[in-house]
Each structure stands twice: as structure tokens, then as C-alpha cells.
N, CA, C and O atoms as a DFTB+ gen file, in Angstrom:
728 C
 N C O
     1  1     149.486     117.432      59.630
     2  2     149.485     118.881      59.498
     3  2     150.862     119.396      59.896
     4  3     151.553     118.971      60.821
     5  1     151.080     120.150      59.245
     6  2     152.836     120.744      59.126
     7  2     152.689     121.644      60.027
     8  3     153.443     121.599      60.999
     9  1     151.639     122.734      59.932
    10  2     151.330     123.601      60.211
    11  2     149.865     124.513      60.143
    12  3     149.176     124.642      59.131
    13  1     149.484     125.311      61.957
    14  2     148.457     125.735      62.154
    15  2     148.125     126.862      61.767
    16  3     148.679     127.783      62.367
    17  1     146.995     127.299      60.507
    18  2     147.565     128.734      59.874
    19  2     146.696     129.630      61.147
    20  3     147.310     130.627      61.526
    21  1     145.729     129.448      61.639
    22  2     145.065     129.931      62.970
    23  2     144.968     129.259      64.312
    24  3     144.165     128.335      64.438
    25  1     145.735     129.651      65.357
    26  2     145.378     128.795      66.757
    27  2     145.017     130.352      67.376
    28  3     145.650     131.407      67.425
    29  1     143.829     129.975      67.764
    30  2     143.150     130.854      68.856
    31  2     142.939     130.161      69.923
    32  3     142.618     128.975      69.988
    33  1     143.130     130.941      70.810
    34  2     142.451     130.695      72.514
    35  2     141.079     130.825      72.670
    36  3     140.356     131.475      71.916
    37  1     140.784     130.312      73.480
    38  2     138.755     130.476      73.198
    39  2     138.506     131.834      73.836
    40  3     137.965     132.828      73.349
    41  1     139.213     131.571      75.464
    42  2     138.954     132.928      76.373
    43  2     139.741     133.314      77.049
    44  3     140.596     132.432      77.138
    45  1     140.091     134.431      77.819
    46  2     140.901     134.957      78.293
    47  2     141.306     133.939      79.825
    48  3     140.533     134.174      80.754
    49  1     141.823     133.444      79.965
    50  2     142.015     132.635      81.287
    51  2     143.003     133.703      82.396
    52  3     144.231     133.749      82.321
    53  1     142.114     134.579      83.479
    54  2     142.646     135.548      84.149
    55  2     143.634     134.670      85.132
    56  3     144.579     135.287      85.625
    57  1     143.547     133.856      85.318
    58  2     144.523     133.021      86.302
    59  2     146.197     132.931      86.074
    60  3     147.110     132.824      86.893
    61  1     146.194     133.042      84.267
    62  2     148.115     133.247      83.645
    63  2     148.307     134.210      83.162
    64  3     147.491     134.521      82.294
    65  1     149.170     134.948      83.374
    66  2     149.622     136.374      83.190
    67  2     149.584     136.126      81.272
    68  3     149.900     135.220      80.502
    69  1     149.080     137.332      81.169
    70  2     149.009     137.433      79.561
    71  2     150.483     137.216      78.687
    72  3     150.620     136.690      77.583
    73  1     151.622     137.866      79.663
    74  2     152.223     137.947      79.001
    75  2     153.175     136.243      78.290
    76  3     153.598     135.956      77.169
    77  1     153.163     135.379      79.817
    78  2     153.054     133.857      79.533
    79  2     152.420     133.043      78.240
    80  3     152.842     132.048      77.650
    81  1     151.468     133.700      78.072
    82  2     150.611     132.537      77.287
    83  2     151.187     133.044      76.256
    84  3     151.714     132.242      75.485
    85  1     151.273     134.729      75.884
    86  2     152.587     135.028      74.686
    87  2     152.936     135.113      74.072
    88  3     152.751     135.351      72.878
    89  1     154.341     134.748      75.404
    90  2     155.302     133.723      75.369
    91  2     155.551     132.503      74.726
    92  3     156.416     132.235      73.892
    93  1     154.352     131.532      75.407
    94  2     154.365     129.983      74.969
    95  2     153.656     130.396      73.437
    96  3     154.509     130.061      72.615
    97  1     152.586     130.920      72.775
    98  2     152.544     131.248      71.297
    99  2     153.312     131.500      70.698
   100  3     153.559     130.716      69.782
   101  1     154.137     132.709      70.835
   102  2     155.190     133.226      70.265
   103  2     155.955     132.067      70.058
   104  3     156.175     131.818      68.873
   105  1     156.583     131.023      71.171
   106  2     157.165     130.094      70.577
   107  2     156.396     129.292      69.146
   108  3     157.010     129.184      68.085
   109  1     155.192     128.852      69.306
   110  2     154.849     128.289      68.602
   111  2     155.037     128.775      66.861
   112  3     155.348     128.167      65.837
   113  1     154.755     129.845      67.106
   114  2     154.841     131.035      66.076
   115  2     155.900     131.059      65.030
   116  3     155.833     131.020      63.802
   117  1     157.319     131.164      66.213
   118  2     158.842     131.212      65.636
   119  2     158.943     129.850      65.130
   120  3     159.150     129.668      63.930
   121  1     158.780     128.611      66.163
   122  2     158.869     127.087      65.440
   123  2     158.348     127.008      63.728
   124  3     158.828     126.234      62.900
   125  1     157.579     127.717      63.546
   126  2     156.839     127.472      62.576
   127  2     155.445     126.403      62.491
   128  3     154.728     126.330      61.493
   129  1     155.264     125.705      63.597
   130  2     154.306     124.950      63.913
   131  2     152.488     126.184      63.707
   132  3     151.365     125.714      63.526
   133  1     152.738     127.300      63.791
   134  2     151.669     128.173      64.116
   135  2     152.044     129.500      62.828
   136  3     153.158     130.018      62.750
   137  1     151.204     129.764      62.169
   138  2     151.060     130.657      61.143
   139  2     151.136     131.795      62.231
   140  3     152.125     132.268      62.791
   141  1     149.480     132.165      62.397
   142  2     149.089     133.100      63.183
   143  2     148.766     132.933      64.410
   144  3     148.751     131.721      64.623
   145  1     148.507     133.495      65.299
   146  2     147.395     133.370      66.721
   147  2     146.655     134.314      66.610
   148  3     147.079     135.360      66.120
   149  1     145.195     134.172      67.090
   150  2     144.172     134.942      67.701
   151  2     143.077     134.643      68.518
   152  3     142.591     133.625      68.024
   153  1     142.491     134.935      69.394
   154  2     141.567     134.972      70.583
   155  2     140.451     135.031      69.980
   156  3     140.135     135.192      68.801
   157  1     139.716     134.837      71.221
   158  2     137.983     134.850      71.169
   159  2     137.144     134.974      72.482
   160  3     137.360     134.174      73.393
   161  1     136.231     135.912      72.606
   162  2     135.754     136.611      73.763
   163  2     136.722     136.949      74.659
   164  3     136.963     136.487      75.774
   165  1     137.171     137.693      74.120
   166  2     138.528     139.044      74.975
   167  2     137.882     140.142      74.750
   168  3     137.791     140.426      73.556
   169  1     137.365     140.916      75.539
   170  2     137.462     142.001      75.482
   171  2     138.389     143.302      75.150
   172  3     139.619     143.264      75.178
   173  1     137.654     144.404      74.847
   174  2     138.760     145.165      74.346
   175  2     139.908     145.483      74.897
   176  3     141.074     145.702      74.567
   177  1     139.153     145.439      75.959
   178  2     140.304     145.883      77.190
   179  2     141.745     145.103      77.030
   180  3     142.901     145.525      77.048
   181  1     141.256     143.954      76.887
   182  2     142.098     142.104      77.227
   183  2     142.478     141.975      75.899
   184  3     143.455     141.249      75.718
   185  1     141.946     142.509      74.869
   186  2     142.846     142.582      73.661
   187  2     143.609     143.676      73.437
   188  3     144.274     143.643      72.402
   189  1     143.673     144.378      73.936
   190  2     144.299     145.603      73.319
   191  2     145.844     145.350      74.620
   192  3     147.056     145.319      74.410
   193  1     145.233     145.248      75.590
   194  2     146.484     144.406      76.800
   195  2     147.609     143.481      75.966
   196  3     148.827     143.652      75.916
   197  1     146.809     142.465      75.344
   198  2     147.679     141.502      74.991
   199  2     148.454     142.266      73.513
   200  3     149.653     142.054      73.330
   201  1     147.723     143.081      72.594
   202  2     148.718     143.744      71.455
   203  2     149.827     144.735      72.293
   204  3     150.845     145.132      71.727
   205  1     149.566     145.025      73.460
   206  2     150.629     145.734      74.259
   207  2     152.380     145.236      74.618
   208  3     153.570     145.542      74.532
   209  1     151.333     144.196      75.089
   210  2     152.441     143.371      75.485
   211  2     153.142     142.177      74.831
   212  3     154.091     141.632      75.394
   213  1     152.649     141.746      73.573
   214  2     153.356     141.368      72.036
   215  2     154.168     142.382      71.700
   216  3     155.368     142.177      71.515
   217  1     153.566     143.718      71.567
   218  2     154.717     144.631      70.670
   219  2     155.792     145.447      71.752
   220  3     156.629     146.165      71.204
   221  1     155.810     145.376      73.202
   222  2     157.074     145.400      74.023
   223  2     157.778     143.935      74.356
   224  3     158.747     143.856      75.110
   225  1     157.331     143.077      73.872
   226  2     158.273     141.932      74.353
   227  2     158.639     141.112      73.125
   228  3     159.110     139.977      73.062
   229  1     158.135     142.407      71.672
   230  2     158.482     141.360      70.548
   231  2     158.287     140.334      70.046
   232  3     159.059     139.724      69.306
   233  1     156.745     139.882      70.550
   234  2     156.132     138.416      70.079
   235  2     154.837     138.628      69.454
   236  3     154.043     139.549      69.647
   237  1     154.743     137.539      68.606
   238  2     154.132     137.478      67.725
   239  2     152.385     138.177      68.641
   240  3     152.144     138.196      69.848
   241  1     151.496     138.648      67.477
   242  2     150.192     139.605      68.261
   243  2     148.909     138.441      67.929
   244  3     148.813     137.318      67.433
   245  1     148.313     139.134      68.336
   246  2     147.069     138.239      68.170
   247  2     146.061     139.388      66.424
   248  3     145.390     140.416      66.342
   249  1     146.574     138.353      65.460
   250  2     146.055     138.999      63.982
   251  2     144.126     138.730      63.988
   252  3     143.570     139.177      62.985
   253  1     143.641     138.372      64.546
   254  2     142.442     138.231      64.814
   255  2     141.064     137.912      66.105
   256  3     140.972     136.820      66.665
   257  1     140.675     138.386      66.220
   258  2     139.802     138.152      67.815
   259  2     138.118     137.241      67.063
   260  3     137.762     137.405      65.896
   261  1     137.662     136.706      67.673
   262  2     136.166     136.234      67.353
   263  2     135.224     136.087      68.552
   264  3     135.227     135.113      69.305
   265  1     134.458     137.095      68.650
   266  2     133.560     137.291      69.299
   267  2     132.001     137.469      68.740
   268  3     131.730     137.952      67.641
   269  1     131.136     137.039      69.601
   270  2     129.941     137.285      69.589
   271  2     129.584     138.563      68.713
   272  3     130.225     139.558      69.051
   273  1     128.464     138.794      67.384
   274  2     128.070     139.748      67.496
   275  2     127.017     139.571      66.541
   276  3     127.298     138.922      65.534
   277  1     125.832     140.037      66.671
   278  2     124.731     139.755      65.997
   279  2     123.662     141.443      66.482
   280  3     124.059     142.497      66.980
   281  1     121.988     140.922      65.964
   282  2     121.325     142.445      66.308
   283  2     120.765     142.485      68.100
   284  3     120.171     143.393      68.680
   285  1     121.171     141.300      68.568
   286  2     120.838     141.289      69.968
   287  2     122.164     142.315      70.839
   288  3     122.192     143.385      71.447
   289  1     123.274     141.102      70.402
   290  2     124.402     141.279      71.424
   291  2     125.317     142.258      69.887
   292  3     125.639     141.646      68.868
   293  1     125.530     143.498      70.033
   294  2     125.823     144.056      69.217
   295  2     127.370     144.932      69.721
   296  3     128.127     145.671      69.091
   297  1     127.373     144.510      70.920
   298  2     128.587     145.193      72.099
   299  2     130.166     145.579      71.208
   300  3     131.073     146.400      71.350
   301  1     129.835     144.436      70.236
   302  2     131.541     144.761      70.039
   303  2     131.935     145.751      69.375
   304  3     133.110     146.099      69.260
   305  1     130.744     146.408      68.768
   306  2     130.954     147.827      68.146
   307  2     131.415     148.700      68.821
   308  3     132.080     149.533      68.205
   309  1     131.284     148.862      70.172
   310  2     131.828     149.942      71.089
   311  2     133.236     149.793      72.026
   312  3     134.108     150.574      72.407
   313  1     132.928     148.174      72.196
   314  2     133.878     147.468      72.742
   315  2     135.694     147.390      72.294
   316  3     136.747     147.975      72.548
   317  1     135.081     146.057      71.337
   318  2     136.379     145.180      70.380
   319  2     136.640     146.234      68.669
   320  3     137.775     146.446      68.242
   321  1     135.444     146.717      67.987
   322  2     135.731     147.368      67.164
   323  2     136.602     148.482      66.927
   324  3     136.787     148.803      65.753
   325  1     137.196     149.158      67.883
   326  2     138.192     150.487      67.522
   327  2     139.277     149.704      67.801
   328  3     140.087     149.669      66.875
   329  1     139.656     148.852      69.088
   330  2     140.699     148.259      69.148
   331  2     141.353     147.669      67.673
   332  3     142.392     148.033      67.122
   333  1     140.242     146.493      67.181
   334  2     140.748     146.033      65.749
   335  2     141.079     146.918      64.621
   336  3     142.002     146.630      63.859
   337  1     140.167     148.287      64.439
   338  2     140.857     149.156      63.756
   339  2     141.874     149.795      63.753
   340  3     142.518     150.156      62.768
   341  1     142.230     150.101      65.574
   342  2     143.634     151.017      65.240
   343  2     144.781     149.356      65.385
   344  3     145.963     149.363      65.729
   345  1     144.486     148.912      65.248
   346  2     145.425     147.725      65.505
   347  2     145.780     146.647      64.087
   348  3     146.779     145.932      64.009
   349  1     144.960     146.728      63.300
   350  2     144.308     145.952      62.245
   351  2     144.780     144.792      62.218
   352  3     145.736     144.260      61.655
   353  1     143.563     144.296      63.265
   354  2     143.161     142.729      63.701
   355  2     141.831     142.360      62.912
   356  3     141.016     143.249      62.664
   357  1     141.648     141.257      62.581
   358  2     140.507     140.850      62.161
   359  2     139.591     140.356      62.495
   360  3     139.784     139.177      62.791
   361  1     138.170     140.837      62.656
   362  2     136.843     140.666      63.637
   363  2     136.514     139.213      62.953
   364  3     136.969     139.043      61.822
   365  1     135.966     138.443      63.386
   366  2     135.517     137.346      63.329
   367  2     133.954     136.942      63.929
   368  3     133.746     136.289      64.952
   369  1     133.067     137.430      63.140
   370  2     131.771     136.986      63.985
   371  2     131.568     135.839      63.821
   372  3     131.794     135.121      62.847
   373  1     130.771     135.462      65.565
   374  2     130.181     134.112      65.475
   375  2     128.895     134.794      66.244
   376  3     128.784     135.904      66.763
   377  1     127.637     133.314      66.071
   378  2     126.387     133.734      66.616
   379  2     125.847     134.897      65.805
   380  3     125.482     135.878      66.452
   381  1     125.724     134.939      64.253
   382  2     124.820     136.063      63.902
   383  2     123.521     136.038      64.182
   384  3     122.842     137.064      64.218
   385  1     123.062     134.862      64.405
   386  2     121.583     134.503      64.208
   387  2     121.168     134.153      65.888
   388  3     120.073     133.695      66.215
   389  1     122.043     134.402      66.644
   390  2     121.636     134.713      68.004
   391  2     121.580     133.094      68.250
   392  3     120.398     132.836      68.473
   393  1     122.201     132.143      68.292
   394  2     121.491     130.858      68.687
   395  2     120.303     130.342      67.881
   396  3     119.788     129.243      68.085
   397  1     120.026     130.947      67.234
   398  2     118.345     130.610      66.205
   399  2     117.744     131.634      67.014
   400  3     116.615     131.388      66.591
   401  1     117.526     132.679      67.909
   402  2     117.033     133.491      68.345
   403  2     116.326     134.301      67.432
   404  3     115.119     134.536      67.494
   405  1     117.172     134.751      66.523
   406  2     116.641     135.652      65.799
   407  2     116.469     135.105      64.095
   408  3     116.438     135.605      62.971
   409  1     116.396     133.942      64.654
   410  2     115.454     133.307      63.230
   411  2     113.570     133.467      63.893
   412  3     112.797     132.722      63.292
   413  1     113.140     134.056      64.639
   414  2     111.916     133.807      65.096
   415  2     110.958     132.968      65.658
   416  3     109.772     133.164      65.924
   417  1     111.828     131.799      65.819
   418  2     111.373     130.665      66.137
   419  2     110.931     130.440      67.811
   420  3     110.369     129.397      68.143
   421  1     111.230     131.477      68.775
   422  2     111.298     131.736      70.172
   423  2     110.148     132.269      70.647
   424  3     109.801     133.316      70.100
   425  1     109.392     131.803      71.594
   426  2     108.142     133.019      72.202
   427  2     108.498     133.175      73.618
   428  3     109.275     132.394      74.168
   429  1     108.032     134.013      74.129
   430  2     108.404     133.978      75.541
   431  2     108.363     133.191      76.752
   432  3     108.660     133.515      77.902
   433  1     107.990     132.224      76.336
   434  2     107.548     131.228      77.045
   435  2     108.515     129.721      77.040
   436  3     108.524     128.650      76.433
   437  1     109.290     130.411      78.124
   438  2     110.906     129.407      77.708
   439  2     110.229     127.768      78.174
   440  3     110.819     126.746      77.822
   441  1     109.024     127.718      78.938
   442  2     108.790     126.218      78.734
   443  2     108.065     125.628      77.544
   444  3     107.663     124.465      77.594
   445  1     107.904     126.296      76.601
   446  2     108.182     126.249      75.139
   447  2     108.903     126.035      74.192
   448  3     108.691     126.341      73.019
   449  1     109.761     125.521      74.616
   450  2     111.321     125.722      73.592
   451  2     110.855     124.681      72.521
   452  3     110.042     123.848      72.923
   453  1     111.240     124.612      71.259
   454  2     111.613     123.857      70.769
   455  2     112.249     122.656      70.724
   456  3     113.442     122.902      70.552
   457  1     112.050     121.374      70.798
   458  2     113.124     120.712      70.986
   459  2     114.191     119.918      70.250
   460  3     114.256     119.289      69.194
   461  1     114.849     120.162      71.072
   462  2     116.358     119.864      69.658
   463  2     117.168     121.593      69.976
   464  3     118.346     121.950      69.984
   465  1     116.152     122.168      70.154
   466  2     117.065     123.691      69.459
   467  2     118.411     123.808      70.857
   468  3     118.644     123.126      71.855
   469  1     119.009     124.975      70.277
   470  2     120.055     125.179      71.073
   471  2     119.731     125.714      72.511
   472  3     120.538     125.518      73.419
   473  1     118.308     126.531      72.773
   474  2     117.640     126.779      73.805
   475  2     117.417     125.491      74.578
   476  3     117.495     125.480      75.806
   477  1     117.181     124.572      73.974
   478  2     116.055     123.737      74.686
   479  2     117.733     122.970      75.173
   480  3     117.984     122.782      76.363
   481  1     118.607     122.652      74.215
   482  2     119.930     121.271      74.490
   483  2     120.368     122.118      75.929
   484  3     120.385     121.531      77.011
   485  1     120.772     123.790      75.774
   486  2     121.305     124.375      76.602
   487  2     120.435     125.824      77.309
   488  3     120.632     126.973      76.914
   489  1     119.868     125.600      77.955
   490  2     118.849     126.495      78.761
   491  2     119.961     128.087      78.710
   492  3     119.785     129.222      78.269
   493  1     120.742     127.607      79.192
   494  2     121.861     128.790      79.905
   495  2     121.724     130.095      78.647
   496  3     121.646     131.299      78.889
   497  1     121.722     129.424      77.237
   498  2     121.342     130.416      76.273
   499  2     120.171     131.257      76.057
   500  3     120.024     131.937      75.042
   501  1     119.311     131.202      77.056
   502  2     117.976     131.489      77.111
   503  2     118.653     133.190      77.930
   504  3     118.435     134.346      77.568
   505  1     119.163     132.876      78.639
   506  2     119.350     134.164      79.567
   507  2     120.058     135.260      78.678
   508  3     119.544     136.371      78.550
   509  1     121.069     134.975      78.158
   510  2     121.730     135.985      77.162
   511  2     120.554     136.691      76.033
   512  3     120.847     137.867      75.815
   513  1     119.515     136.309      75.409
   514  2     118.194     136.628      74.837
   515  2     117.140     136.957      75.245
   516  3     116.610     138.030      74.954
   517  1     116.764     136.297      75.815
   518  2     115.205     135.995      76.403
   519  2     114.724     137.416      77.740
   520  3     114.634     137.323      78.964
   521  1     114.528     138.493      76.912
   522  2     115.012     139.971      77.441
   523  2     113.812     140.425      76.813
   524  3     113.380     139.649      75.961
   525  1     112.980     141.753      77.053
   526  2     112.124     142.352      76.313
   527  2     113.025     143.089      75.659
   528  3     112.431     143.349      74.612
   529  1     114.386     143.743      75.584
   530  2     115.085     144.030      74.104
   531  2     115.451     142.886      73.468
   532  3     115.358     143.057      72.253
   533  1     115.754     142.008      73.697
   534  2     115.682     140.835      73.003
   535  2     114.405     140.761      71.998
   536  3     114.550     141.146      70.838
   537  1     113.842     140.537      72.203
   538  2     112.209     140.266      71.830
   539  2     111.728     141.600      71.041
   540  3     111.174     141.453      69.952
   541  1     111.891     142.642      71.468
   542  2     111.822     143.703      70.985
   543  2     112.629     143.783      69.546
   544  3     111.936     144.326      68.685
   545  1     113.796     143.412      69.133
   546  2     114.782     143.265      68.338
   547  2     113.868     142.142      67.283
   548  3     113.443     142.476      66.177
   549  1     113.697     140.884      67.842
   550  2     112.857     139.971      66.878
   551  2     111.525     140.288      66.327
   552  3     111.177     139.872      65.222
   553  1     110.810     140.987      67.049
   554  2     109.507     142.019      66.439
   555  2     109.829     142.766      65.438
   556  3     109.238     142.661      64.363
   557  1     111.016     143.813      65.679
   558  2     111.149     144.588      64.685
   559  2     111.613     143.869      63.538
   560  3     111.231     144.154      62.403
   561  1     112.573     142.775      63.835
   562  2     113.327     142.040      62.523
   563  2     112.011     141.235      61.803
   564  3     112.114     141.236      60.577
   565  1     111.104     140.724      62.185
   566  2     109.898     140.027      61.559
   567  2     109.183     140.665      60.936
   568  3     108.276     140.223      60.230
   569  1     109.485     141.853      61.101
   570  2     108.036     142.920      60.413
   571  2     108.793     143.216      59.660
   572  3     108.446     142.715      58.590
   573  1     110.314     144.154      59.469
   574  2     111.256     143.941      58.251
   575  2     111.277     142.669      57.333
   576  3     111.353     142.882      56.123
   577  1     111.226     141.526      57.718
   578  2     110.795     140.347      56.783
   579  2     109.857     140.483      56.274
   580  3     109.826     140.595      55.049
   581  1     109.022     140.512      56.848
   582  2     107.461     140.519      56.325
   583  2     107.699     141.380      55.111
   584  3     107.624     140.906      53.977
   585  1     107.958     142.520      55.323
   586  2     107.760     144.101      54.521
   587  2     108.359     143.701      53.220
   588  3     107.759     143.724      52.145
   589  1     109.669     143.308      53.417
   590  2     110.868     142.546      52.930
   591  2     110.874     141.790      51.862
   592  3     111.463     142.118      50.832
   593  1     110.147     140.587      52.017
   594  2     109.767     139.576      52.052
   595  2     110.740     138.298      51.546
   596  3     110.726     137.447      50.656
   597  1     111.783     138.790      52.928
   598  2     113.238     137.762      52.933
   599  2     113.046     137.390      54.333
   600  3     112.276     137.940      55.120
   601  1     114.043     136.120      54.633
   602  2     113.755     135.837      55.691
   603  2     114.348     136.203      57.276
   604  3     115.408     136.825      57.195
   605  1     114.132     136.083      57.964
   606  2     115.031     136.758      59.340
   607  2     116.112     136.374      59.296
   608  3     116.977     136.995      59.913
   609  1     116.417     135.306      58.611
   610  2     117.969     134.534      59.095
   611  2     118.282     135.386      58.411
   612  3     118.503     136.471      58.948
   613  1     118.423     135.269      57.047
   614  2     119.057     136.416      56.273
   615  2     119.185     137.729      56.100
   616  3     120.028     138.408      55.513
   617  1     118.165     138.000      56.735
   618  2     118.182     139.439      57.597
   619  2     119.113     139.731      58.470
   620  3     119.859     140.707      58.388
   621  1     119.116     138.621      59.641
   622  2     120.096     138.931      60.696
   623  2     121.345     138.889      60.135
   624  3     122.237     139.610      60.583
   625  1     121.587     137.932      58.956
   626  2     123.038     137.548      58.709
   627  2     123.608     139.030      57.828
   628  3     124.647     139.665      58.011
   629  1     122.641     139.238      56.966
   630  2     122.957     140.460      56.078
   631  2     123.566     141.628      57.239
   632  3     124.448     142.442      56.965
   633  1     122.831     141.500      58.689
   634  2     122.991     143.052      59.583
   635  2     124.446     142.807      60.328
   636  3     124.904     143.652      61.097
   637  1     125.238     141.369      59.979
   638  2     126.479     141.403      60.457
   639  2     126.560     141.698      59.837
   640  3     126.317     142.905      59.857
   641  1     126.991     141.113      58.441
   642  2     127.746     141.157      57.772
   643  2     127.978     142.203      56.767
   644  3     128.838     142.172      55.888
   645  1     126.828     143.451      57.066
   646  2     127.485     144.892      56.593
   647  2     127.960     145.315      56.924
   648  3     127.923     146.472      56.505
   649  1     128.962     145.053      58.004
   650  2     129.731     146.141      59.052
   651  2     131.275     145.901      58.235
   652  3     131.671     144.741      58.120
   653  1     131.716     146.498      57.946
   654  2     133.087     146.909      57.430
   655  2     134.058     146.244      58.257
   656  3     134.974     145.558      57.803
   657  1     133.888     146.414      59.233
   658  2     134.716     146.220      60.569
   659  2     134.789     143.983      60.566
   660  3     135.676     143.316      61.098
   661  1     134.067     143.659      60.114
   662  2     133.420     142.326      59.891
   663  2     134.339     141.448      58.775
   664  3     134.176     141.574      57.561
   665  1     135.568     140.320      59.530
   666  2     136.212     140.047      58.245
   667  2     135.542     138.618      58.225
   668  3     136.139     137.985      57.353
   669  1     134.856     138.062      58.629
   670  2     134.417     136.504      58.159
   671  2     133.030     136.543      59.718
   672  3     132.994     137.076      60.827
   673  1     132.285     135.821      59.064
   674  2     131.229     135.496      59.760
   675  2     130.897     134.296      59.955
   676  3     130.854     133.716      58.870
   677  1     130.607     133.549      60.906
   678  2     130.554     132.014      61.370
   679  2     128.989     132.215      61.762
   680  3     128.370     132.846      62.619
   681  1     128.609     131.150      60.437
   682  2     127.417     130.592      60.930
   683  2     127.137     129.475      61.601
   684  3     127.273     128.508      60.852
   685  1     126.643     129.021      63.216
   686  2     126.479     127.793      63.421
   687  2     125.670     127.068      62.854
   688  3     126.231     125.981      62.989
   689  1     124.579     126.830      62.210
   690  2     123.767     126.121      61.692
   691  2     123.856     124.953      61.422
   692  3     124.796     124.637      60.692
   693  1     122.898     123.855      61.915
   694  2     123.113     122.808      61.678
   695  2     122.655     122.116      60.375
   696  3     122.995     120.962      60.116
   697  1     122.080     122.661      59.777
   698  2     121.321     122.619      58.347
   699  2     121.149     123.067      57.394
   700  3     121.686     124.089      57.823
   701  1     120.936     123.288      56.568
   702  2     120.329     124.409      55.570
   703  2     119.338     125.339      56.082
   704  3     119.170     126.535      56.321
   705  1     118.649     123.979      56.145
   706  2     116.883     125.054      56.856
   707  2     117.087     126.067      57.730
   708  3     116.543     127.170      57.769
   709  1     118.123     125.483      58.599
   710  2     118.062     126.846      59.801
   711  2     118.728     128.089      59.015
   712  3     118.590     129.173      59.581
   713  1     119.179     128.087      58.228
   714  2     119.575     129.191      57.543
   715  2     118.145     130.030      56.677
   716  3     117.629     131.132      56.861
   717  1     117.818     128.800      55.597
   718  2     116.701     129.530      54.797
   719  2     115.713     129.421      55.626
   720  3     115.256     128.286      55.489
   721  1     115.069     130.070      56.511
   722  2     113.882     129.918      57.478
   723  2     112.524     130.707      56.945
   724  3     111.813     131.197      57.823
   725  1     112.133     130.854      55.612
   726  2     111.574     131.752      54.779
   727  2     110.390     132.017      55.096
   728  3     109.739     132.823      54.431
């Protein structure tokens, strides 16, 4: 590979001054080794910091952020979304389908999990969902299926991916099936 047309950072690491890390991009940037840079789970705050301090120190910005956003965790609309507009960075969803959350496959009863699923490999994902708005959100999305008569995945995926603000959407899925869940 000649060259990286995207290197993103995963997360904000508060321990090195923003303006350092850059720095060390920006080099990468000028080498030509690096097209673009952009982040992932930065907040607005922590993104809009770092386009600050790219455009006073003259280094290359961060052209895209990828964060979480689906009908559970929907934050970045209030959050990351105005930043990317007045800035025009490009949103990057990942997690539309909540972990399989909001494919319907979940009851409240986390010693229930499925196994194999991403709940069951990693518990820790249970807490970010496993909410009566959580649950509340998958009720309403199932009865829209039903009514519908499409499936939740594609439901959920359709409710990113109408947002304007939305330039590419990352599905994790390990299959087909988990996609068509009909």
C-alpha cells in the first residue's frame, strides 16, 4: 500500500494533547503516506477542539468522525451533527442495528441471551440497551414491522440512513441473515 486514503483514531486518548497527535497526522498527511484523517467516538466537543486546532496550526483536519448512531443511541444528532455541518466533515455511522438489539431478537431477561450473539460474546453491551427506553424503542420498531411488513433490521437501517447528515453507514453483521431478519 502506497497509501492510506482513511486513517482514523478510534478514540479520543485525553492523556496527549490534541494538538500532538495533529501534529504526528499532519505529518503523515504532508508525506503522502495518509490521504485523509478522521476520528471515531469524539465528541462534539473533542471534534470541533481538534478542527480548531488543525485550522490555527495549519494541519491537515479531521474530514470525517464515526460514531455510534442508531434508534436507541441517537445522541449524535444533538451532539456530533451541527459540528459536521458547519464544518463539513463526514458522519460515518456504525451500530445501526444496535448490536442485533434492534433486530428483536433480545427479551429482558439478559440470562437469556442468545448464544453466539454479541450480547452473550460481550455482556458489557447489554448495559448500553438493555433500558426500558431501550425496549420501549424495540416494541415500537416491531409493531412498525408488523404493520409494515418489512423487517426490523431494515427498519432500523432505513432510520439511519435517512438522515442527510449520514455519509456511509457500517453494518456489523456477520451474515446475511442478521441483516434479512424477516
Amino acid at each position: 500500500v502506497d497509501q492510506i486514503d482513511l486513517f482514523m483514531l478510534h478514540s479520543r486518548d485525553e492523556q496527549v494533547p490534541i494538538d500532538e497527535v495533529l501534529d504526528a497526522l499532519n505529518r503523515e498527511v504532508s508525506a503522502s503516506r495518509v490521504a485523509v484523517i478522521g476520528c471515531s467516538n469524539f465528541t462534539g466537543a473533542q471534534l470541533r477542539e481538534a478542527l480548531d486546532v488543525s485550522r490555527s496550526h495549519g494541519f491537515a483536519r479531521f474530514e470525517a468522525i464515526q460514531n455510534i448512531y442508531n434508534m436507541v443511541h441517537p445522541e449524535a444528532e444533538e451532539d456530533v451533527f451541527p459540528v459536521c455541518c458547519g464544518h463539513e466533515v463526514s458522519f460515518l455511522a456504525y451500530s445501526p442495528l444496535g448490536a442485533g438489539f434492534l433486530t428483536g431478537k433480545y427479551t429482558r431477561d439478559r440470562s437469556k441471551l442468545p448464544a453466539g450473539t454479541r450480547f452473550d460474546v460481550i455482556p458489557g453491551h447489554c448495559d448500553a440497551y438493555f433500558s426500558d427506553d431501550g425496549f420501549r424503542v424495540v416494541e415500537h420498531l416491531h409493531a412498525r414491522s408488523k404493520q409494515l411488513g418489512l423487517s426490523m433490521a431494515y427498519l432500523a437501517g432505513a432510520w439511519v440512513t435517512r438522515s442527510p447528515q449520514v455519509s456511509c453507514t457500517l453494518f456489523g453483521a456477520r451474515t446475511c441473515k442478521h441483516i434479512d431478519n424477516g
